[in-house]
mmCIF file of C-alpha atoms in Angstrom:
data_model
loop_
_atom_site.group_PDB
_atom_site.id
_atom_site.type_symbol
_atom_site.label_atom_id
_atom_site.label_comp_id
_atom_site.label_asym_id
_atom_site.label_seq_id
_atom_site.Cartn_x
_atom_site.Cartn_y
_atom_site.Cartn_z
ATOM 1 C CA UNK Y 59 0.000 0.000 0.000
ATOM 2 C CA UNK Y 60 2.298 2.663 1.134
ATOM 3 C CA UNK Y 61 5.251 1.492 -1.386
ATOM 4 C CA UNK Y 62 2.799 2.545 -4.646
ATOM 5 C CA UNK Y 63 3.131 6.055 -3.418
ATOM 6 C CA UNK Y 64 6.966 5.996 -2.731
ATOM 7 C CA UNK Y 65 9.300 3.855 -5.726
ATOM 8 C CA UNK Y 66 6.519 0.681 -5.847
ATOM 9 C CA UNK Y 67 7.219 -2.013 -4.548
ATOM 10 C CA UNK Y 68 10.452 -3.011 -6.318
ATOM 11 C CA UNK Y 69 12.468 -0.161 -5.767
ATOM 12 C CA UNK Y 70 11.619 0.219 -2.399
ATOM 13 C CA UNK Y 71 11.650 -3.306 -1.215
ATOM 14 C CA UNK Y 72 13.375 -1.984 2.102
ATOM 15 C CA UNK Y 73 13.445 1.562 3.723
ATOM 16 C CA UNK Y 74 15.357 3.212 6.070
ATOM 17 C CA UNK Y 75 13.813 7.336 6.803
ATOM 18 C CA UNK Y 76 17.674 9.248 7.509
ATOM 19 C CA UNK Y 77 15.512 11.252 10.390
ATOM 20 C CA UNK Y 78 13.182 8.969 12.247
ATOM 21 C CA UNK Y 79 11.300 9.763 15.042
ATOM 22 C CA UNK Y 80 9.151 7.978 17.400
ATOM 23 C CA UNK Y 81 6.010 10.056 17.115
ATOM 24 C CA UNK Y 82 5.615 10.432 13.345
ATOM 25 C CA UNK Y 83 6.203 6.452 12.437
ATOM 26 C CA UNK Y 84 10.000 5.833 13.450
ATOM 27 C CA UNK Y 85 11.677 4.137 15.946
ATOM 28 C CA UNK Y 86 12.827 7.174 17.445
ATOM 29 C CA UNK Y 87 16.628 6.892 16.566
ATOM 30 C CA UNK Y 88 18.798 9.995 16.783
ATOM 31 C CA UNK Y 89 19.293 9.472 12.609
ATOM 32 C CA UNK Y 90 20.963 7.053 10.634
ATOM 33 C CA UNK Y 91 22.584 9.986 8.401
ATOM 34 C CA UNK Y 92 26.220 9.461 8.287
ATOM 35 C CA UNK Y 93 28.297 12.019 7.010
ATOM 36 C CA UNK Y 94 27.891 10.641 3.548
ATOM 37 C CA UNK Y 95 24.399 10.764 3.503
ATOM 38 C CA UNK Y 96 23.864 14.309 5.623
ATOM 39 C CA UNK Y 97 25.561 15.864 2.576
ATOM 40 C CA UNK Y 98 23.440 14.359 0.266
ATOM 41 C CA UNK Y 99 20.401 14.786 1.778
ATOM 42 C CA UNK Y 100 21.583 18.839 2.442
ATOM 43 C CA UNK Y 101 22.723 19.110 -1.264
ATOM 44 C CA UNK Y 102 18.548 18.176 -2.031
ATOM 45 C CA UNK Y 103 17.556 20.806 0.006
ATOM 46 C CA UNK Y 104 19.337 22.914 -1.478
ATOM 47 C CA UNK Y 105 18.244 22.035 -4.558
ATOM 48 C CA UNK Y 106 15.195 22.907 -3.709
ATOM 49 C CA UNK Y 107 15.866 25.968 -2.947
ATOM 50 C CA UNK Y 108 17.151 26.636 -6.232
ATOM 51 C CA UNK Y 109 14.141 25.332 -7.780
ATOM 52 C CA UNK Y 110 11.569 27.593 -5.679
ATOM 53 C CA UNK Y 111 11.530 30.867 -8.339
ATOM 54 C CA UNK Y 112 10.702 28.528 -10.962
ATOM 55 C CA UNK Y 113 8.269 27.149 -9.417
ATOM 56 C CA UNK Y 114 6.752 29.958 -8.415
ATOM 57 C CA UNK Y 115 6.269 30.712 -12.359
ATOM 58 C CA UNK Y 116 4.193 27.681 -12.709
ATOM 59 C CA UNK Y 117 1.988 28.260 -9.690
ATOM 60 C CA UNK Y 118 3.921 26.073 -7.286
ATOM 61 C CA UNK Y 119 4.385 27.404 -4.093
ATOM 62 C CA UNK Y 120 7.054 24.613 -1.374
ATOM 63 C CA UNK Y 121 5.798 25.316 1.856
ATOM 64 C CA UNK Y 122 8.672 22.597 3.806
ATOM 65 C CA UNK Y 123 10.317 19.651 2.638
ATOM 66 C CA UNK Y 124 10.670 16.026 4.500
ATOM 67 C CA UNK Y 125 13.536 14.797 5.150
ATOM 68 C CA UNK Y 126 15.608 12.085 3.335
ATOM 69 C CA UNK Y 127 14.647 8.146 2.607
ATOM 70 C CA UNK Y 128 17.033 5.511 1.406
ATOM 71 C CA UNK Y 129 15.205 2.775 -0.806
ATOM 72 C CA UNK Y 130 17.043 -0.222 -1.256
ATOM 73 C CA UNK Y 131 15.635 -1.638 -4.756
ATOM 74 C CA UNK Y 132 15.093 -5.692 -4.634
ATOM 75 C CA UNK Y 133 12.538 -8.204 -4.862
ATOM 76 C CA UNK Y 134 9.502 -7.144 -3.230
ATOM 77 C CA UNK Y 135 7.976 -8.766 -0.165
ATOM 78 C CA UNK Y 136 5.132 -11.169 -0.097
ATOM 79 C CA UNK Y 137 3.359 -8.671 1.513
ATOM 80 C CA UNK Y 138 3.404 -5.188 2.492
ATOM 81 C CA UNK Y 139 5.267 -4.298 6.323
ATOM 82 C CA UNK Y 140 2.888 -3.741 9.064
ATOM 83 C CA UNK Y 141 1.314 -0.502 9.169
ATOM 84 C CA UNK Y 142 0.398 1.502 12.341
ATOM 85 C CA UNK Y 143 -1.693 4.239 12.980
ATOM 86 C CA UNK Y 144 1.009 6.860 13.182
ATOM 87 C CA UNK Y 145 3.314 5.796 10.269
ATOM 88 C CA UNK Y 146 -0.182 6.039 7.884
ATOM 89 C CA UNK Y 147 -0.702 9.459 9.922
ATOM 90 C CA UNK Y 148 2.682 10.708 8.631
ATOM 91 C CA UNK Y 149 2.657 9.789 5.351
ATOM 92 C CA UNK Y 150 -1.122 11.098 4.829
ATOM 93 C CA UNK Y 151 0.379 14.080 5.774
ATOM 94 C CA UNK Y 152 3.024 14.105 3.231
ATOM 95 C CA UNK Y 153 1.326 12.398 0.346
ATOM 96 C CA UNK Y 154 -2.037 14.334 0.631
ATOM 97 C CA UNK Y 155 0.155 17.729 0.231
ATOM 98 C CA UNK Y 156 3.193 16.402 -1.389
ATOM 99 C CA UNK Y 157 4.352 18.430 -4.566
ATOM 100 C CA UNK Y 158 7.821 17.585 -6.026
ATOM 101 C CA UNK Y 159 10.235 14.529 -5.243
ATOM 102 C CA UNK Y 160 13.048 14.350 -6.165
ATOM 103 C CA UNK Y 161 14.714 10.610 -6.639
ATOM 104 C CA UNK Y 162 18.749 10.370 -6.166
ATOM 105 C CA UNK Y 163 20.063 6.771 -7.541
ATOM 106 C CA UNK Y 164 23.264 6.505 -5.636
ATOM 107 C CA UNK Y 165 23.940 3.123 -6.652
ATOM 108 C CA UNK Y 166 25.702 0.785 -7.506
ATOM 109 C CA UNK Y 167 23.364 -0.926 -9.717
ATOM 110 C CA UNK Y 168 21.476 1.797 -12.621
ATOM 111 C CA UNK Y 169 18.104 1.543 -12.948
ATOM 112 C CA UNK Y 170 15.247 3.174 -14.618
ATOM 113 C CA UNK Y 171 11.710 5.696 -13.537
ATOM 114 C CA UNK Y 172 8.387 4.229 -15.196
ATOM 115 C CA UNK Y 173 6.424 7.672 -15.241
ATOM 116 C CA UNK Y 174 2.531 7.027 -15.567
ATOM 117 C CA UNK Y 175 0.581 10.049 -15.135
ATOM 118 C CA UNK Y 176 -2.725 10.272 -13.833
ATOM 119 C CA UNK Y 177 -4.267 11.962 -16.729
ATOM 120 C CA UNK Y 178 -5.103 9.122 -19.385
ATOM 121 C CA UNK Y 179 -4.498 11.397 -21.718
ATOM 122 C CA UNK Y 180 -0.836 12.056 -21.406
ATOM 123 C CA UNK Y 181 1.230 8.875 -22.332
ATOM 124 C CA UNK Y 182 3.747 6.802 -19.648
ATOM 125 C CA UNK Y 183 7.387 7.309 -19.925
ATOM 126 C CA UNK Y 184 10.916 5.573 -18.920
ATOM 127 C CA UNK Y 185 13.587 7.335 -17.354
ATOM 128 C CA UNK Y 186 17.084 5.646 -17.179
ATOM 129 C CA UNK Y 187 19.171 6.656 -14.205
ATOM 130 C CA UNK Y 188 22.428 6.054 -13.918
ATOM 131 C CA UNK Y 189 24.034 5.805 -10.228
ATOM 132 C CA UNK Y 190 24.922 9.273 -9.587
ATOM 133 C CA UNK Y 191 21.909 10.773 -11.348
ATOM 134 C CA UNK Y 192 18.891 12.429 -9.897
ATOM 135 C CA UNK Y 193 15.697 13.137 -11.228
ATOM 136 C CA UNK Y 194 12.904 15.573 -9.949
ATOM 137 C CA UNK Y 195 9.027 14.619 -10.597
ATOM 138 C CA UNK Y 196 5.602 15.805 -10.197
ATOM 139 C CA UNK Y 197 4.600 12.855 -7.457
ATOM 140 C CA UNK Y 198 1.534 14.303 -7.174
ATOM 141 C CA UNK Y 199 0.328 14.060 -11.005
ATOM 142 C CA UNK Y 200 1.869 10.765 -11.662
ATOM 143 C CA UNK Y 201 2.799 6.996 -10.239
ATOM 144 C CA UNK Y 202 6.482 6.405 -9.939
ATOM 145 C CA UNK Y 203 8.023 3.208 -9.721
ATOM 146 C CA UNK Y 204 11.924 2.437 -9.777
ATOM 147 C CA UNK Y 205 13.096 -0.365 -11.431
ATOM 148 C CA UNK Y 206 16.932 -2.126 -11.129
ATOM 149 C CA UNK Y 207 18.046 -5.534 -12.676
ATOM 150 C CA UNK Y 208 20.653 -5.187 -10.019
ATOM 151 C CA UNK Y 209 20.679 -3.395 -6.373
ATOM 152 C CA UNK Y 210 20.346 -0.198 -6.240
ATOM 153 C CA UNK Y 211 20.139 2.577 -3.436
ATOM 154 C CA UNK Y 212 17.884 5.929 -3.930
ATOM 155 C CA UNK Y 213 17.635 8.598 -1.682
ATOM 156 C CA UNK Y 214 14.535 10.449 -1.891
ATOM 157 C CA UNK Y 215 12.387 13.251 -0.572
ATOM 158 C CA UNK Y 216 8.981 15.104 -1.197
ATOM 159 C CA UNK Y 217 8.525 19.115 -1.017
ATOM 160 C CA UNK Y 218 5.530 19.882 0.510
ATOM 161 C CA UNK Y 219 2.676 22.910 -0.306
ATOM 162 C CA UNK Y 220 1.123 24.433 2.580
ATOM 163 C CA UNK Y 221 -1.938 22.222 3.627
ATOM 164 C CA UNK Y 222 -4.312 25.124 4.206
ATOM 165 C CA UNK Y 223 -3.493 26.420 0.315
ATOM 166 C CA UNK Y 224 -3.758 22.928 -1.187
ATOM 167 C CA UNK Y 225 -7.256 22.435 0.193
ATOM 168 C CA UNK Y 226 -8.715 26.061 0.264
ATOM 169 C CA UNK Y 227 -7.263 26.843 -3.685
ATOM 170 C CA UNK Y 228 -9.394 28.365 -5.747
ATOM 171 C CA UNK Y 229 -10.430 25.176 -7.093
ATOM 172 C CA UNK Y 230 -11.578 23.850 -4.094
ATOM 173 C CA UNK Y 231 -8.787 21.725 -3.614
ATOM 174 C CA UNK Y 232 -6.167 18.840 -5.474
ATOM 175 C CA UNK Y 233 -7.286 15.251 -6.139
ATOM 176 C CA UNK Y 234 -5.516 13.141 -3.807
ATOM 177 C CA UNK Y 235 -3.399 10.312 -5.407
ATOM 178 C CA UNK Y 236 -4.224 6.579 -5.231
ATOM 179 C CA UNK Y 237 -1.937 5.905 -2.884
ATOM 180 C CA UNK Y 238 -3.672 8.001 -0.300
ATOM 181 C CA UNK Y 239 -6.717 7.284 -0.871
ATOM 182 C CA UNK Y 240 -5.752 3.747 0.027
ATOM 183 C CA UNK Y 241 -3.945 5.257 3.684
ATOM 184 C CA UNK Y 242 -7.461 7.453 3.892
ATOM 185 C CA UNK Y 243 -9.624 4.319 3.705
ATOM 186 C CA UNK Y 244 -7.352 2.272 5.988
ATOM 187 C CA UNK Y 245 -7.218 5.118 8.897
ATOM 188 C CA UNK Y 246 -11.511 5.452 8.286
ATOM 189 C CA UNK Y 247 -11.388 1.183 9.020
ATOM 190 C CA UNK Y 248 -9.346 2.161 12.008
ATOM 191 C CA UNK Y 249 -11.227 4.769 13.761
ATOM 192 C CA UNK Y 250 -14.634 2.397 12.998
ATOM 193 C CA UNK Y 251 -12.808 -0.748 14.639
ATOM 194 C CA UNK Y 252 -11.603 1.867 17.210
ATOM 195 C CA UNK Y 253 -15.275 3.014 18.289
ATOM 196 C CA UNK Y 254 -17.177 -0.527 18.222
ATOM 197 C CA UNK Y 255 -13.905 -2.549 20.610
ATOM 198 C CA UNK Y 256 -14.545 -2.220 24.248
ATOM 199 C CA UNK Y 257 -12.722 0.598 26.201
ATOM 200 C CA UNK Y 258 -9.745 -2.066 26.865
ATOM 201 C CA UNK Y 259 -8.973 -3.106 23.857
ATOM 202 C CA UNK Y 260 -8.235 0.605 22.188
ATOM 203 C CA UNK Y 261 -4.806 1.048 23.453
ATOM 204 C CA UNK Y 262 -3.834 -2.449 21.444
ATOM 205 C CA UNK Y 263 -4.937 -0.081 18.560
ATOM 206 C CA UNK Y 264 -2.016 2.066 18.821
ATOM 207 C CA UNK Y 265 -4.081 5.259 17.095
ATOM 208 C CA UNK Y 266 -2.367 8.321 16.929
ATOM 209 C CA UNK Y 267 -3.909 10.567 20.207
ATOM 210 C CA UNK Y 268 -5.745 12.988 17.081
ATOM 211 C CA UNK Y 269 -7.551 10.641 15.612
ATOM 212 C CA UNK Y 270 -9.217 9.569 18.707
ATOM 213 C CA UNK Y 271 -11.352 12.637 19.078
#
């Protein structure tokens, strides 16, 4: 579920978030960076920031950006890692209002983007990456999968809009993408388990303290 909105289920067959923490889905390390990676994940940001006048051309506005993910690419598991209630909180968050992301392949194996947008009008495209080159993508009008014959390590991240614009714009708001429509129906079967299980049994839930209201 969560993979189709990240790099599918091949090309991120395992995941490790550079900044966890234990209230937003993590395990509540104090990062898993490196020096290596820091710079990477700084060089995106600032990336970014070189792409924000352009942006603001086409009517795209980056509120905040999350921080770095390393996908390992691979076979994919038999089935999908457990979700809780406050990893699908955090990446509701980020994939109802995500924008841009930008896709690093740092290795060693190359491997290519499958591009589908949304829109069956507009036609699916491939993307070769070679290690060491990054790519930037509209995640929010298109699926994006990442595909490797051999293994392959991408580094990723999303740049955000600012909630309140995304769903008070003029046109009443974006279309959310598949993926989170998927994390949206999964939380709504959580809250309705939540309210019919005895007063006990609601802490085995593990739903973030918001959604209990």
């Amino acid at each position: 579920m969560l993979v189709d909105g990240l790099l599918g289920p091949q090309g991120s067959a395992r995941m490790c978030d550079l900044w966890p923490t234990g209230d937003d889905g993590g395990d509540g390390d104090e990062g898993h960076t490196g020096e290596g990676l820091g710079h990477l994940d700084e060089e995106m940001a600032e990336l970014g920031e070189a792409l924000a006048p352009l942006l603001i051309q086409s009517d795209i506005e980056i509120h905040s950006r999350t921080g770095g993910v390393v996908h390992e690419s691979g076979m994919p598991l038999d089935e999908d890692p457990s979700l809780s209630g406050a990893m699908c909180s955090k990446w509701l968050h980020i994939l109802a209002n995500h924008t841009l992301m930008m896709v690093w392949n740092l290795g060693p194996g190359r491997g290519s983007l499958e591009l589908e947008p949304f829109d069956d009008d507009c036609n699916s495209k491939e993307i070769h990456l070679q290690p060491g080159m990054l790519a930037v993508l509209r995640a929010d009008a298109m699926l994006h999968r990442f595909v490797a014959a051999t293994t392959a390590y991408c580094l990723t991240c999303f740049f955000l809009q600012d909630p309140a614009q995304r769903q008070h714009g003029a046109d009443g708001g974006d279309e959310v993408t598949p993926c989170c429509q998927a994390l949206e129906a999964w939380a709504v079967e959580r809250m309705r388990e939540y309210k019919e299980c005895l007063p006990e049994e609601r802490a085995d839930l593990g739903l973030p303290p918001r959604w209990e209201l």
